[in-house]
Each structure stands twice: as structure tokens, then as C-alpha cells.
Amino acid sequence: MQTDEDILQKHRNLILQASGDGVYGIDADGLTTFSNPAAERLTGYSSEELVGKGSHALIHHSHADGSHFPNTECPIYAAFKDGKVHRVTDEVFWRKDGSNFPVEYISSPIIDNGEITGAVVSFRDITDRKQAEMALSESEERYRKIVESTHEAIILARVSDGVMLDVNDEACRMLGITRDALMTKTAEDLHPHQMGVHREFMASLLATGKVKTDKLSWLASNGTPIPLRVSASVVQLQEARCILFIAQDMREYLKAEQRARKLQADLHHGARVSSMGELASGLAHELNQPLAAMMNYLQACKMLIDAADTGAPGKVLEYLSKAAAQAERAGKIISGLRSFVQKGECNRTAGDLNEIAKEAIGLLAPNATAEGIDFRTIFSSDLPRISVDRIQIQQVVFNLVRNAIEALSTVADAQLTVTTSASNDNSVQICISDNGPGVSDDMLTKLFVAFTTTKSGGMGVGLSICKSIVEDHGGQIRADRNPGGGLRFAVTLPAEVGGSPDV
Ligand code: ADP
């Protein structure tokens, strides 16, 4: 006849047998009193091998790195010494075959009639969990590295209240504040100067899920507005619906764009001023001759009338003298104007031909690409420096490259090459070669003469301006047939006195 106690004991045994966790008991001396089948399966020891032995010496003797684990430090044994429950997740148990596995265990004291008589230990193999944790932390580390190594600022903020959930270093650097300080702000706090724009942006983002804009800017901690190129999207994370902002600092880009615009304006202005100068100079040349002739004729008339003594009225003589004086005065004004125009204003500084040319070419390279031209630059790396008016020399390069692009507009397989080199005679050279149609022999001899053009809308002053600028710098410009077809313009400029190559 089974007593209640027998039935209870039977139930306990059944639970122990069925449990997936390893369970064993130890007495106050640390000797195993019982073990369940899961404990046998997990450790590789049979119940007979476990029971009556010190469990620490058998399955818990060493740390994961193989170093000795004294039983005096064992949390399992501690349970029947201090009477407390010990839960551990960062140790290993050793199998009979000498291998180990990461374990999570709970060691609970057994108290009988107020006395601690031992402990019961339940444990499980957490290899899978540890591997999953490791994979997760590796993946987190990978994503963190990607986020931190990008040149864009990245901010993750909650849609509901704008609270930041994550920011990268670049965002902190751009705004000039620490991560902790930034994490206390909301997305809205970054645009105190453009609340309207920000709200509009948010409305469109929430409506469409994705927005790209150049209209937003942040206010850095020092009060500087930072113009941005923002690409934002709404993402659903476990914790909340969020906005992922990826923002690029546009300050450098805008500065470069402004510099390019100014350079282009300078070149256009320079071209206009030079064209006017060249025009005035040409006009002066043309007008000087008839003025001088007029003066001669007037003076001859006066002399004739004087010599013939015809008794012409004094007024005629007086007016002839005055007309001659005015013609002379006009001649002087014109030659004064001409020499003024020819001298022009020059602002020379030391510079590097490659850099000077690069800026001018940069303005035209997109045109060349659009025309399908194979545009190459071959720059020598050891050029001596030159002392030049940067804008004027850029204007020369600009004119020559623009002419070449125009000449290549109808050519298939068009090639344009700009080469810089140093010459032995302490000068530098820049060559612009194209494989365009070139020019006739006759045209080749007068390319640099003002008002020579083959273009319907051309003024024919570009090359003559180039020539006067180059010669004004003590250099030379020449045009030759390119061996591969087309023209090759070579501009030689003297190196700066004592100039040495940039290293
Ligand atoms: P424009 O371009 O106004 O005609 P330029 O003085 O710059 O004035 O050029 C004069 C002429 O030289 C052009 O009309 C063109 O006939 C010729 N030319 C200049 N560069 C080239 C080139 N690379 N290939 C062929 N012809 C050219």
C-alpha cells in the first residue's frame, strides 16, 4: 500500500527524469547524492560515476581557459555554506571526455529542520545561446563600425517625440557637442532657426517614408549654421517607429562651388575686359593712321595757303591750325589709351602651373565629357614655380581648351590632352593638343592676329589676347600641327627666379 509520501516521491522522480535541465544533489561535504538522466547526458558521466563523488572535482575543476578553479571559490558549494541561492551564467562544466560547455546553473541550499544539509543544482548547456549572443555582438560591432567610419552624420530618432536613440561620431563632430549632450536633444532642437522648414520636411517624410533634401541645416553649438544634404527614411524598429537621418556637411562643397563660380566670373570678366582692351587697341591702331593723315593734309593745306599768299581770310588759317591741333590731340589720346590698355593691371603671385591649369580645366571638363571627348591631363610632378597673374594665365588655358573642345565637336573618337612639363632653360610649358580638323596653312600663319576667325559668331580675339597675356609674362605661345591631326598649342612661361619644384 502506497503512502502519500511514496506518491509524492514518485512524482518528484518522474519530474526529475523528464526534465531537460541537468539536476543533481550534493550533501554538506560536496558529494553528489543523486543525478537525473539530463545530468548524465550533459556531462557524459553515468549516475553511478557521479553519485558519491565530489562534483566540483569531476565537472567543475577548471575555468574555461583551463586554469584551476579551487572548490573554495565554487558558487555551487557556497550555497550550502551561506544558505543562499547562487545563479551563474559565465562558467563552464567539464564532460567526461575532457571537453567543456558553457553552463548556466542555479545552486540552491537544501534546508532540513532549519539546518543546511546540502544543495540541489540545476544546470543547462548554453552553447547555442552564447553563440547567438556572440553572433549578435559581432553583427552589432560590424554595423557600429560602418556607421562610425562613414563621412556622413547619422542620427536615429523616435518619430513620436523626436528623442534620439543613436548618433554617430560624425554627427557629434559636426554639431560640436558630445554624444551624451546630443542624446538629450530632439531632432527638432537641431533646427531652432528653421522650424518651418523642419516641420515641412517631417510632414513630407511621414507621408512618403523617404525624403532627400538640401534645404535643411543644423545649428552647431557655436551658432554656425551647417548646410546639409539630408537623406532620411522612416524605419520600424522593435522599440518604435523611427527616423534615420543621414546628413552630409555641405560647407566644403558649397565653398568649392562658390570658388568655381567666382573663378568662372573672373575669367568671363577678364575675357570681357581683355576683349574690350584688344578691341580698343585695334581701333586705336586703325584710327591713328587716318588721324595722322588728316593732320598731315591740314598742315600741308596751311603751308600751301601761306606760301601762295592768296590773301585768304585769317579765319581760314586759324581754323586749319585749330583742326590740326585737335587731330594731334586725338592722336595722343588714342596712343595714351592704347598703351594703358596694353599694360593693363597685373597681379602676379608665385604659383604652380599644374594647380593654375587644373582650376581652369575643371570648369570645362564637364563640357568635354558631355561632348564625348576623351580628355586627359598629363601633369609633370616636378615643375618649378612661376610668377604670374593667375587669372590671366587661367584665361589663356581656358581659351585654348575651349577652342579645342569647339574644334572637336564634329569629330568621332575626339581626343584632347593637356600636358605640362619643365624645360631645361628654366621655363615651364603647357600644351593643349587635339585631334580636330586643324586649320589651313594660311590660317595657321595668322591665328594670333586679332579679328581672325572662322566661326560665324566668333570675334577672333581670343588667341590674340592669349598671345598678349603670354608675351606680357615674358613667355611665348605657338601653334603647330598635331602629329596625330588637329592643332597643338604650346605656351612657355619663364620659371620664377630662384623657383624650385614643389616637393
Ligand atoms: P574665336 O574663337 O572667337 O574664333 P580665337 O582667336 O580664339 O577666336 O580663334 C581664332 C580661330 O582659330 C578660330 O576661329 C578657329 O578657326 C581657329 N582655332 C583656334 N583654335 C583651334 C583649334 N584647336 N582647332 C582648330 N581651329 C582652331
Short mmCIF file of C-alpha atoms and ligand atoms in Angstrom, two decimals:
data_model
loop_
_atom_site.label_atom_id
_atom_site.label_comp_id
_atom_site.label_asym_id
_atom_site.label_seq_id
_atom_site.Cartn_x
_atom_site.Cartn_y
_atom_site.Cartn_z
CA MET A 1 0.00 0.00 0.00
CA GLN A 2 1.46 3.33 -1.19
CA THR A 3 1.61 6.18 1.30
CA ASP A 4 1.16 9.86 0.32
CA GLU A 5 4.87 10.25 0.81
CA ASP A 6 5.56 7.40 -1.68
CA ILE A 7 3.27 9.00 -4.29
CA LEU A 8 4.95 12.39 -3.83
CA GLN A 9 8.39 10.79 -4.13
CA LYS A 10 7.30 9.02 -7.31
CA HIS A 11 6.09 12.33 -8.82
CA ARG A 12 9.34 14.00 -7.92
CA ASN A 13 11.28 11.22 -9.59
CA LEU A 14 9.15 11.44 -12.72
CA ILE A 15 9.74 15.23 -12.93
CA LEU A 16 13.48 14.74 -12.48
CA GLN A 17 13.55 12.05 -15.16
CA ALA A 18 11.64 14.22 -17.63
CA SER A 19 13.50 17.48 -17.01
CA GLY A 20 15.60 18.79 -19.90
CA ASP A 21 17.89 20.51 -17.37
CA GLY A 22 20.58 18.55 -15.59
CA VAL A 23 19.79 18.22 -11.87
CA TYR A 24 21.92 16.77 -9.12
CA GLY A 25 22.09 17.00 -5.39
CA ILE A 26 25.11 17.41 -3.12
CA ASP A 27 25.49 16.88 0.57
CA ALA A 28 27.22 19.18 3.01
CA ASP A 29 30.57 17.60 2.08
CA GLY A 30 30.10 18.41 -1.61
CA LEU A 31 29.50 14.75 -2.56
CA THR A 32 26.85 14.05 -5.17
CA THR A 33 23.76 12.38 -3.73
CA PHE A 34 21.69 11.90 -6.89
CA SER A 35 21.60 12.96 -10.56
CA ASN A 36 18.93 12.88 -13.25
CA PRO A 37 19.28 11.49 -16.82
CA ALA A 38 19.81 15.02 -18.31
CA ALA A 39 22.80 15.50 -15.99
CA GLU A 40 24.23 12.19 -17.26
CA ARG A 41 23.59 13.18 -20.89
CA LEU A 42 25.12 16.64 -20.49
CA THR A 43 28.24 15.55 -18.58
CA GLY A 44 28.85 12.15 -20.13
CA TYR A 45 29.11 10.56 -16.66
CA SER A 46 26.68 7.85 -15.58
CA SER A 47 24.73 8.30 -12.41
CA GLU A 48 26.94 5.66 -10.74
CA GLU A 49 30.05 7.66 -11.70
CA LEU A 50 28.59 10.87 -10.30
CA VAL A 51 26.97 9.76 -7.08
CA GLY A 52 29.26 9.68 -4.05
CA LYS A 53 31.94 11.79 -5.78
CA GLY A 54 32.84 15.45 -5.29
CA SER A 55 31.01 17.11 -8.20
CA HIS A 56 33.44 20.06 -8.27
CA ALA A 57 36.45 17.82 -8.85
CA LEU A 58 34.58 15.91 -11.54
CA ILE A 59 32.80 18.54 -13.66
CA HIS A 60 33.75 21.98 -12.34
CA HIS A 61 37.50 21.76 -11.66
CA SER A 62 38.79 24.35 -14.16
CA HIS A 63 37.82 27.63 -15.74
CA ALA A 64 37.15 27.90 -19.48
CA ASP A 65 40.80 28.91 -20.08
CA GLY A 66 41.96 25.69 -18.35
CA SER A 67 43.19 27.41 -15.18
CA HIS A 68 42.48 25.70 -11.86
CA PHE A 69 39.15 26.53 -10.16
CA PRO A 70 39.59 25.96 -6.41
CA ASN A 71 36.49 24.44 -4.78
CA THR A 72 36.75 27.03 -2.04
CA GLU A 73 35.66 29.60 -4.64
CA CYS A 74 32.90 27.42 -6.11
CA PRO A 75 29.46 29.15 -6.00
CA ILE A 76 27.76 25.72 -6.05
CA TYR A 77 29.39 24.76 -2.77
CA ALA A 78 28.81 28.30 -1.46
CA ALA A 79 25.04 27.58 -1.45
CA PHE A 80 25.32 25.08 1.38
CA LYS A 81 27.78 27.31 3.23
CA ASP A 82 25.98 30.68 3.11
CA GLY A 83 22.44 29.31 2.66
CA LYS A 84 21.84 31.50 -0.41
CA VAL A 85 20.77 30.70 -3.98
CA HIS A 86 23.64 31.15 -6.46
CA ARG A 87 22.89 31.68 -10.13
CA VAL A 88 25.85 31.70 -12.54
CA THR A 89 25.95 32.12 -16.33
CA ASP A 90 29.63 32.62 -17.16
CA GLU A 91 31.32 29.36 -16.21
CA VAL A 92 31.87 26.01 -17.88
CA PHE A 93 31.21 22.41 -16.88
CA TRP A 94 33.61 19.66 -17.98
CA ARG A 95 32.45 16.47 -19.66
CA LYS A 96 33.89 13.02 -19.04
CA ASP A 97 35.62 13.19 -22.46
CA GLY A 98 37.61 16.27 -21.36
CA SER A 99 35.62 18.78 -23.39
CA ASN A 100 33.60 21.58 -21.75
CA PHE A 101 30.46 23.58 -22.41
CA PRO A 102 29.25 26.99 -21.24
CA VAL A 103 26.75 26.47 -18.48
CA GLU A 104 24.03 28.32 -16.65
CA TYR A 105 23.33 26.88 -13.22
CA ILE A 106 21.40 27.57 -10.06
CA SER A 107 22.65 26.12 -6.81
CA SER A 108 20.00 26.26 -4.05
CA PRO A 109 20.63 25.26 -0.46
CA ILE A 110 18.60 22.34 0.99
CA ILE A 111 17.39 23.25 4.43
CA ASP A 112 16.08 20.48 6.69
CA ASN A 113 14.73 21.36 10.10
CA GLY A 114 16.50 24.72 9.92
CA GLU A 115 19.82 23.12 9.03
CA ILE A 116 21.59 23.30 5.69
CA THR A 117 22.13 19.73 4.61
CA GLY A 118 23.38 20.28 1.09
CA ALA A 119 22.34 21.86 -2.20
CA VAL A 120 20.46 21.00 -5.33
CA VAL A 121 21.96 22.13 -8.61
CA SER A 122 20.07 22.52 -11.87
CA PHE A 123 22.07 23.38 -14.97
CA ARG A 124 21.77 23.67 -18.73
CA ASP A 125 24.16 23.81 -21.67
CA ILE A 126 24.02 27.38 -23.08
CA THR A 127 26.32 26.87 -26.08
CA ASP A 128 23.59 27.93 -28.54
CA ARG A 129 22.66 30.99 -26.53
CA LYS A 130 26.32 32.07 -26.21
CA GLN A 131 26.86 31.57 -29.94
CA ALA A 132 23.75 33.61 -30.74
CA GLU A 133 24.92 36.32 -28.33
CA MET A 134 28.35 36.33 -29.94
CA ALA A 135 26.90 36.50 -33.45
CA LEU A 136 24.67 39.36 -32.34
CA SER A 137 27.52 41.28 -30.75
CA GLU A 138 29.71 40.70 -33.83
CA SER A 139 26.96 41.93 -36.09
CA GLU A 140 26.41 44.94 -33.81
CA GLU A 141 30.11 45.68 -33.89
CA ARG A 142 30.14 45.40 -37.68
CA TYR A 143 27.24 47.82 -38.05
CA ARG A 144 28.72 50.18 -35.48
CA LYS A 145 31.99 50.24 -37.45
CA ILE A 146 30.14 51.00 -40.69
CA VAL A 147 28.16 53.76 -39.00
CA GLU A 148 31.25 55.26 -37.33
CA SER A 149 33.50 55.11 -40.37
CA THR A 150 31.14 56.95 -42.70
CA HIS A 151 31.69 60.62 -43.52
CA GLU A 152 28.01 61.35 -43.05
CA ALA A 153 26.33 62.21 -39.78
CA ILE A 154 23.83 59.52 -38.80
CA ILE A 155 21.04 60.07 -36.31
CA LEU A 156 18.25 57.72 -35.31
CA ALA A 157 15.33 59.49 -33.65
CA ARG A 158 11.92 58.32 -32.46
CA VAL A 159 9.02 59.60 -34.56
CA SER A 160 6.64 60.08 -31.62
CA ASP A 161 8.74 62.59 -29.67
CA GLY A 162 11.92 63.16 -31.73
CA VAL A 163 14.10 61.68 -28.97
CA MET A 164 17.45 60.46 -30.26
CA LEU A 165 18.09 56.75 -29.91
CA ASP A 166 21.51 56.69 -31.53
CA VAL A 167 24.00 59.09 -33.12
CA ASN A 168 27.40 58.53 -34.68
CA ASP A 169 30.69 60.34 -34.00
CA GLU A 170 30.44 62.39 -37.20
CA ALA A 171 27.13 63.89 -36.03
CA CYS A 172 28.79 64.92 -32.72
CA ARG A 173 31.80 66.34 -34.57
CA MET A 174 29.66 68.35 -36.98
CA LEU A 175 27.50 69.80 -34.22
CA GLY A 176 30.45 70.32 -31.88
CA ILE A 177 28.84 68.52 -28.91
CA THR A 178 29.40 65.32 -27.03
CA ARG A 179 27.37 62.19 -27.66
CA ASP A 180 25.75 62.45 -24.21
CA ALA A 181 24.72 66.05 -24.83
CA LEU A 182 23.38 65.23 -28.28
CA MET A 183 21.38 62.27 -26.95
CA THR A 184 19.45 64.63 -24.66
CA LYS A 185 18.20 66.67 -27.64
CA THR A 186 15.35 66.01 -30.04
CA ALA A 187 15.58 66.16 -33.83
CA GLU A 188 13.70 69.48 -33.69
CA ASP A 189 16.30 71.04 -31.36
CA LEU A 190 18.86 70.89 -34.16
CA HIS A 191 16.95 73.36 -36.33
CA PRO A 192 15.91 76.19 -33.98
CA HIS A 193 16.46 78.67 -36.82
CA GLN A 194 14.25 76.84 -39.35
CA MET A 195 11.33 75.35 -37.54
CA GLY A 196 9.04 75.89 -40.54
CA VAL A 197 11.38 74.05 -42.93
CA HIS A 198 11.86 71.26 -40.40
CA ARG A 199 8.12 70.75 -39.92
CA GLU A 200 7.53 70.73 -43.67
CA PHE A 201 10.33 68.17 -44.03
CA MET A 202 8.86 65.97 -41.29
CA ALA A 203 5.38 66.13 -42.78
CA SER A 204 6.65 65.06 -46.18
CA LEU A 205 8.86 62.35 -44.62
CA LEU A 206 6.00 60.84 -42.63
CA ALA A 207 3.74 60.98 -45.67
CA THR A 208 6.15 59.35 -48.12
CA GLY A 209 8.53 57.37 -45.89
CA LYS A 210 11.63 58.72 -47.66
CA VAL A 211 12.91 62.25 -48.35
CA LYS A 212 16.06 63.77 -49.80
CA THR A 213 16.60 67.47 -49.33
CA ASP A 214 19.22 70.23 -49.47
CA LYS A 215 17.02 72.69 -47.62
CA LEU A 216 17.77 71.70 -44.03
CA SER A 217 20.62 73.00 -41.95
CA TRP A 218 21.68 72.36 -38.36
CA LEU A 219 22.80 74.97 -35.90
CA ALA A 220 26.17 73.91 -34.44
CA SER A 221 26.88 74.53 -30.77
CA ASN A 222 28.90 77.63 -31.69
CA GLY A 223 25.89 79.06 -33.55
CA THR A 224 27.19 78.30 -37.07
CA PRO A 225 24.53 77.03 -39.44
CA ILE A 226 25.64 73.84 -41.20
CA PRO A 227 24.05 73.44 -44.62
CA LEU A 228 23.14 69.80 -45.17
CA ARG A 229 22.26 67.29 -47.81
CA VAL A 230 19.86 65.04 -45.94
CA SER A 231 18.55 61.68 -46.92
CA ALA A 232 16.01 60.44 -44.38
CA SER A 233 13.72 57.46 -44.11
CA VAL A 234 11.15 56.11 -41.70
CA VAL A 235 12.16 52.74 -40.26
CA GLN A 236 10.21 50.44 -38.00
CA LEU A 237 12.40 49.16 -35.19
CA GLN A 238 11.27 46.82 -32.44
CA GLU A 239 11.12 49.58 -29.87
CA ALA A 240 9.42 52.21 -32.02
CA ARG A 241 8.83 53.86 -35.38
CA CYS A 242 11.98 55.85 -36.06
CA ILE A 243 13.57 58.25 -38.48
CA LEU A 244 17.01 57.56 -39.83
CA PHE A 245 18.76 60.79 -40.87
CA ILE A 246 21.89 60.59 -42.96
CA ALA A 247 23.28 64.09 -43.34
CA GLN A 248 26.24 65.31 -45.31
CA ASP A 249 28.01 68.53 -44.31
CA MET A 250 27.83 70.69 -47.44
CA ARG A 251 30.08 73.55 -46.27
CA GLU A 252 33.19 72.44 -48.17
CA TYR A 253 31.16 71.57 -51.25
CA LEU A 254 29.39 74.93 -51.27
CA LYS A 255 32.69 76.75 -50.72
CA ALA A 256 34.25 74.91 -53.67
CA GLU A 257 31.19 75.66 -55.77
CA GLN A 258 31.41 79.32 -54.81
CA ARG A 259 35.13 79.36 -55.67
CA ALA A 260 34.40 77.78 -59.05
CA ARG A 261 31.62 80.29 -59.72
CA LYS A 262 33.91 83.18 -58.77
CA LEU A 263 36.68 81.81 -60.95
CA GLN A 264 34.31 81.48 -63.85
CA ALA A 265 33.05 85.02 -63.27
CA ASP A 266 36.64 86.27 -63.06
CA LEU A 267 37.52 84.52 -66.29
CA HIS A 268 34.47 85.88 -68.04
CA HIS A 269 35.15 89.31 -66.66
CA GLY A 270 38.81 89.01 -67.65
CA ALA A 271 37.81 87.88 -71.11
CA ARG A 272 35.44 90.82 -71.46
CA VAL A 273 37.98 93.34 -70.22
CA SER A 274 40.66 91.85 -72.46
CA SER A 275 38.35 91.76 -75.45
CA MET A 276 37.49 95.38 -74.89
CA GLY A 277 41.14 96.20 -74.46
CA GLU A 278 42.05 94.30 -77.60
CA LEU A 279 39.21 95.98 -79.44
CA ALA A 280 40.27 99.42 -78.23
CA SER A 281 43.85 98.64 -79.11
CA GLY A 282 42.84 97.51 -82.61
CA LEU A 283 40.65 100.59 -83.06
CA ALA A 284 43.43 102.85 -81.87
CA HIS A 285 45.75 101.27 -84.38
CA GLU A 286 43.21 101.71 -87.16
CA LEU A 287 42.27 105.28 -86.18
CA ASN A 288 45.80 106.50 -85.67
CA GLN A 289 46.60 106.24 -89.35
CA PRO A 290 43.69 108.33 -90.71
CA LEU A 291 44.20 110.85 -87.90
CA ALA A 292 47.88 111.21 -88.73
CA ALA A 293 46.99 111.56 -92.43
CA MET A 294 44.36 114.18 -91.62
CA MET A 295 46.89 116.12 -89.64
CA ASN A 296 49.40 115.99 -92.46
CA TYR A 297 46.84 117.13 -95.00
CA LEU A 298 45.68 120.01 -92.81
CA GLN A 299 49.21 121.15 -92.23
CA ALA A 300 50.01 120.88 -95.94
CA CYS A 301 46.92 122.99 -96.78
CA LYS A 302 48.02 125.60 -94.31
CA MET A 303 51.52 125.69 -95.76
CA LEU A 304 50.15 125.89 -99.31
CA ILE A 305 47.82 128.78 -98.47
CA ASP A 306 50.65 130.52 -96.61
CA ALA A 307 53.10 130.05 -99.48
CA ALA A 308 50.63 131.11 -102.23
CA ASP A 309 49.87 134.24 -100.23
CA THR A 310 46.36 134.24 -101.73
CA GLY A 311 45.17 136.65 -99.17
CA ALA A 312 42.81 134.08 -97.75
CA PRO A 313 41.00 135.35 -94.72
CA GLY A 314 42.91 134.94 -91.47
CA LYS A 315 39.99 132.95 -90.13
CA VAL A 316 40.65 130.06 -92.60
CA LEU A 317 44.26 129.80 -91.46
CA GLU A 318 43.25 129.97 -87.87
CA TYR A 319 40.67 127.17 -88.29
CA LEU A 320 43.14 124.99 -90.19
CA SER A 321 45.64 125.34 -87.31
CA LYS A 322 42.95 124.51 -84.80
CA ALA A 323 41.83 121.43 -86.78
CA ALA A 324 45.45 120.21 -86.98
CA ALA A 325 45.91 120.74 -83.22
CA GLN A 326 42.69 118.78 -82.47
CA ALA A 327 43.78 115.92 -84.77
CA GLU A 328 47.12 115.80 -82.97
CA ARG A 329 45.36 115.83 -79.62
CA ALA A 330 43.06 112.97 -80.69
CA GLY A 331 46.13 111.00 -81.80
CA LYS A 332 47.76 111.48 -78.40
CA ILE A 333 44.62 110.45 -76.53
CA ILE A 334 44.37 107.31 -78.63
CA SER A 335 48.02 106.32 -78.22
CA GLY A 336 47.71 107.02 -74.49
CA LEU A 337 44.66 104.79 -74.35
CA ARG A 338 46.44 102.10 -76.30
CA SER A 339 49.45 101.96 -74.04
CA PHE A 340 47.15 101.97 -71.00
CA VAL A 341 45.16 99.07 -72.37
CA GLN A 342 48.24 97.13 -73.35
CA LYS A 343 49.81 97.44 -69.92
CA GLY A 344 46.58 96.52 -68.12
CA GLU A 345 46.61 95.74 -64.42
CA CYS A 346 48.61 92.76 -63.43
CA ASN A 347 48.58 90.97 -60.12
CA ARG A 348 51.42 88.48 -60.15
CA THR A 349 52.00 85.91 -57.46
CA ALA A 350 54.09 82.76 -57.24
CA GLY A 351 52.13 79.66 -58.20
CA ASP A 352 52.18 76.15 -59.57
CA LEU A 353 51.25 75.79 -63.23
CA ASN A 354 49.52 72.44 -62.62
CA GLU A 355 47.25 73.94 -59.99
CA ILE A 356 46.52 77.03 -62.04
CA ALA A 357 45.70 74.93 -65.11
CA LYS A 358 43.67 72.39 -63.11
CA GLU A 359 41.23 75.07 -61.93
CA ALA A 360 40.68 76.43 -65.44
CA ILE A 361 40.33 72.95 -66.92
CA GLY A 362 37.95 71.93 -64.15
CA LEU A 363 35.44 74.46 -65.47
CA LEU A 364 35.48 72.94 -68.95
CA ALA A 365 35.98 69.24 -68.22
CA PRO A 366 32.21 68.64 -67.83
CA ASN A 367 31.63 70.18 -71.31
CA ALA A 368 34.30 67.91 -72.78
CA THR A 369 32.76 64.86 -71.11
CA ALA A 370 29.32 65.85 -72.32
CA GLU A 371 30.68 66.08 -75.87
CA GLY A 372 32.11 62.56 -75.54
CA ILE A 373 35.69 63.78 -75.73
CA ASP A 374 38.46 61.61 -74.29
CA PHE A 375 40.01 64.36 -72.12
CA ARG A 376 43.38 63.60 -70.50
CA THR A 377 45.78 65.60 -68.39
CA ILE A 378 49.41 64.59 -68.09
CA PHE A 379 50.95 66.81 -65.42
CA SER A 380 54.64 66.79 -64.60
CA SER A 381 55.16 66.42 -60.86
CA ASP A 382 58.34 68.50 -60.61
CA LEU A 383 57.59 71.85 -62.16
CA PRO A 384 59.39 74.95 -60.97
CA ARG A 385 57.04 77.64 -59.69
CA ILE A 386 56.05 80.56 -61.87
CA SER A 387 55.28 84.17 -61.02
CA VAL A 388 52.13 85.06 -62.93
CA ASP A 389 48.77 86.73 -62.83
CA ARG A 390 46.81 83.59 -62.03
CA ILE A 391 43.55 84.75 -63.58
CA GLN A 392 45.22 85.83 -66.81
CA ILE A 393 47.07 82.53 -67.25
CA GLN A 394 43.88 80.64 -66.44
CA GLN A 395 42.20 82.69 -69.12
CA VAL A 396 44.83 81.54 -71.62
CA VAL A 397 44.35 77.88 -70.69
CA PHE A 398 40.58 78.33 -70.66
CA ASN A 399 40.58 79.89 -74.17
CA LEU A 400 42.85 77.21 -75.64
CA VAL A 401 40.89 74.32 -74.13
CA ARG A 402 37.55 75.87 -75.10
CA ASN A 403 38.75 76.35 -78.71
CA ALA A 404 39.90 72.71 -78.80
CA ILE A 405 36.53 71.48 -77.46
CA GLU A 406 34.75 73.55 -80.09
CA ALA A 407 37.03 72.21 -82.82
CA LEU A 408 36.34 68.63 -81.67
CA SER A 409 32.56 68.98 -81.67
CA THR A 410 32.18 67.20 -85.01
CA VAL A 411 34.96 64.65 -84.56
CA ALA A 412 34.35 61.00 -83.75
CA ASP A 413 36.92 59.48 -81.35
CA ALA A 414 37.79 63.02 -80.19
CA GLN A 415 40.88 63.36 -78.01
CA LEU A 416 42.08 66.33 -76.03
CA THR A 417 45.27 66.22 -74.00
CA VAL A 418 46.72 68.86 -71.71
CA THR A 419 50.35 68.27 -70.80
CA THR A 420 52.65 70.24 -68.50
CA SER A 421 56.42 69.90 -68.45
CA ALA A 422 59.56 71.68 -67.32
CA SER A 423 62.18 72.78 -69.87
CA ASN A 424 65.93 72.86 -69.42
CA ASP A 425 66.02 76.63 -69.91
CA ASN A 426 64.24 77.19 -66.58
CA SER A 427 60.81 77.57 -68.04
CA VAL A 428 57.59 75.59 -67.88
CA GLN A 429 55.35 74.57 -70.74
CA ILE A 430 51.70 73.70 -71.09
CA CYS A 431 50.50 72.06 -74.31
CA ILE A 432 46.91 71.69 -75.42
CA SER A 433 46.62 69.14 -78.25
CA ASP A 434 43.54 67.97 -80.07
CA ASN A 435 42.85 65.65 -82.98
CA GLY A 436 40.30 68.01 -84.50
CA PRO A 437 40.15 69.29 -88.10
CA GLY A 438 43.03 71.78 -87.57
CA VAL A 439 43.30 74.84 -89.85
CA SER A 440 44.52 75.70 -93.36
CA ASP A 441 48.18 76.70 -93.92
CA ASP A 442 47.10 80.29 -94.43
CA MET A 443 45.08 80.33 -91.21
CA LEU A 444 47.96 78.77 -89.28
CA THR A 445 50.15 81.81 -90.02
CA LYS A 446 47.60 84.33 -88.76
CA LEU A 447 45.89 82.52 -85.87
CA PHE A 448 47.17 85.07 -83.34
CA VAL A 449 46.20 88.12 -85.39
CA ALA A 450 43.21 89.91 -83.87
CA PHE A 451 39.84 89.52 -85.61
CA THR A 452 40.85 86.30 -87.38
CA THR A 453 38.04 83.82 -87.03
CA THR A 454 36.36 81.00 -88.91
CA LYS A 455 33.38 80.89 -86.59
CA SER A 456 30.15 82.56 -87.56
CA GLY A 457 29.68 84.03 -84.08
CA GLY A 458 33.42 84.30 -83.30
CA MET A 459 35.19 87.58 -82.57
CA GLY A 460 38.62 86.24 -83.40
CA VAL A 461 40.26 87.98 -80.47
CA GLY A 462 40.74 85.00 -78.10
CA LEU A 463 44.11 83.88 -79.44
CA SER A 464 45.44 87.40 -79.83
CA ILE A 465 44.54 88.04 -76.18
CA CYS A 466 46.33 84.81 -75.22
CA LYS A 467 49.39 85.97 -77.12
CA SER A 468 49.47 89.39 -75.47
CA ILE A 469 48.99 87.87 -72.00
CA VAL A 470 51.71 85.25 -72.51
CA GLU A 471 54.18 87.74 -74.00
CA ASP A 472 53.41 90.20 -71.24
CA HIS A 473 54.59 87.46 -68.84
CA GLY A 474 57.84 87.09 -70.80
CA GLY A 475 56.65 83.85 -72.40
CA GLN A 476 55.78 82.53 -75.83
CA ILE A 477 52.81 80.89 -77.46
CA ARG A 478 52.85 78.92 -80.67
CA ALA A 479 50.53 76.73 -82.66
CA ASP A 480 51.67 73.73 -84.68
CA ARG A 481 50.03 70.88 -86.46
CA ASN A 482 49.49 68.00 -84.07
CA PRO A 483 51.26 64.88 -85.45
CA GLY A 484 48.04 62.93 -84.83
CA GLY A 485 45.93 65.54 -86.68
CA GLY A 486 44.45 68.74 -85.30
CA LEU A 487 46.35 71.51 -83.54
CA ARG A 488 48.82 71.67 -80.72
CA PHE A 489 49.17 74.97 -78.83
CA ALA A 490 52.28 75.32 -76.67
CA VAL A 491 52.60 78.05 -74.05
CA THR A 492 56.01 78.56 -72.46
CA LEU A 493 56.40 80.68 -69.34
CA PRO A 494 59.62 81.58 -67.51
CA ALA A 495 60.03 79.96 -64.10
CA GLU A 496 60.10 82.20 -61.05
CA VAL A 497 63.63 83.47 -60.36
CA GLY A 498 65.09 81.04 -57.86
CA GLY A 499 61.85 79.00 -58.14
CA SER A 500 62.23 75.36 -57.29
CA PRO A 501 59.84 72.48 -57.81
CA ASP A 502 57.24 71.82 -55.11
CA VAL A 503 58.14 68.63 -53.36
P1 ADP B 1 37.26 82.74 -81.99
O1 ADP B 1 37.23 81.50 -81.17
O2 ADP B 1 36.34 83.81 -81.48
O3 ADP B 1 37.13 82.49 -83.44
P2 ADP B 1 40.09 82.72 -81.43
O4 ADP B 1 41.10 83.83 -81.59
O5 ADP B 1 40.05 82.06 -80.13
O6 ADP B 1 38.70 83.39 -81.77
O7 ADP B 1 40.35 81.66 -82.55
C1 ADP B 1 40.60 82.08 -83.86
C2 ADP B 1 40.38 80.96 -84.81
O8 ADP B 1 41.40 80.00 -84.67
C3 ADP B 1 39.10 80.21 -84.64
O9 ADP B 1 38.02 80.85 -85.30
C4 ADP B 1 39.43 78.86 -85.27
O10 ADP B 1 39.26 78.92 -86.66
C5 ADP B 1 40.93 78.75 -85.06
N1 ADP B 1 41.23 77.82 -83.96
C6 ADP B 1 41.59 78.12 -82.72
N2 ADP B 1 41.83 77.00 -82.01
C7 ADP B 1 41.64 75.97 -82.84
C8 ADP B 1 41.73 74.54 -82.72
N3 ADP B 1 42.09 73.95 -81.58
N4 ADP B 1 41.46 73.79 -83.83
C9 ADP B 1 41.10 74.36 -84.99
N5 ADP B 1 40.99 75.69 -85.14
C10 ADP B 1 41.24 76.48 -84.10
#
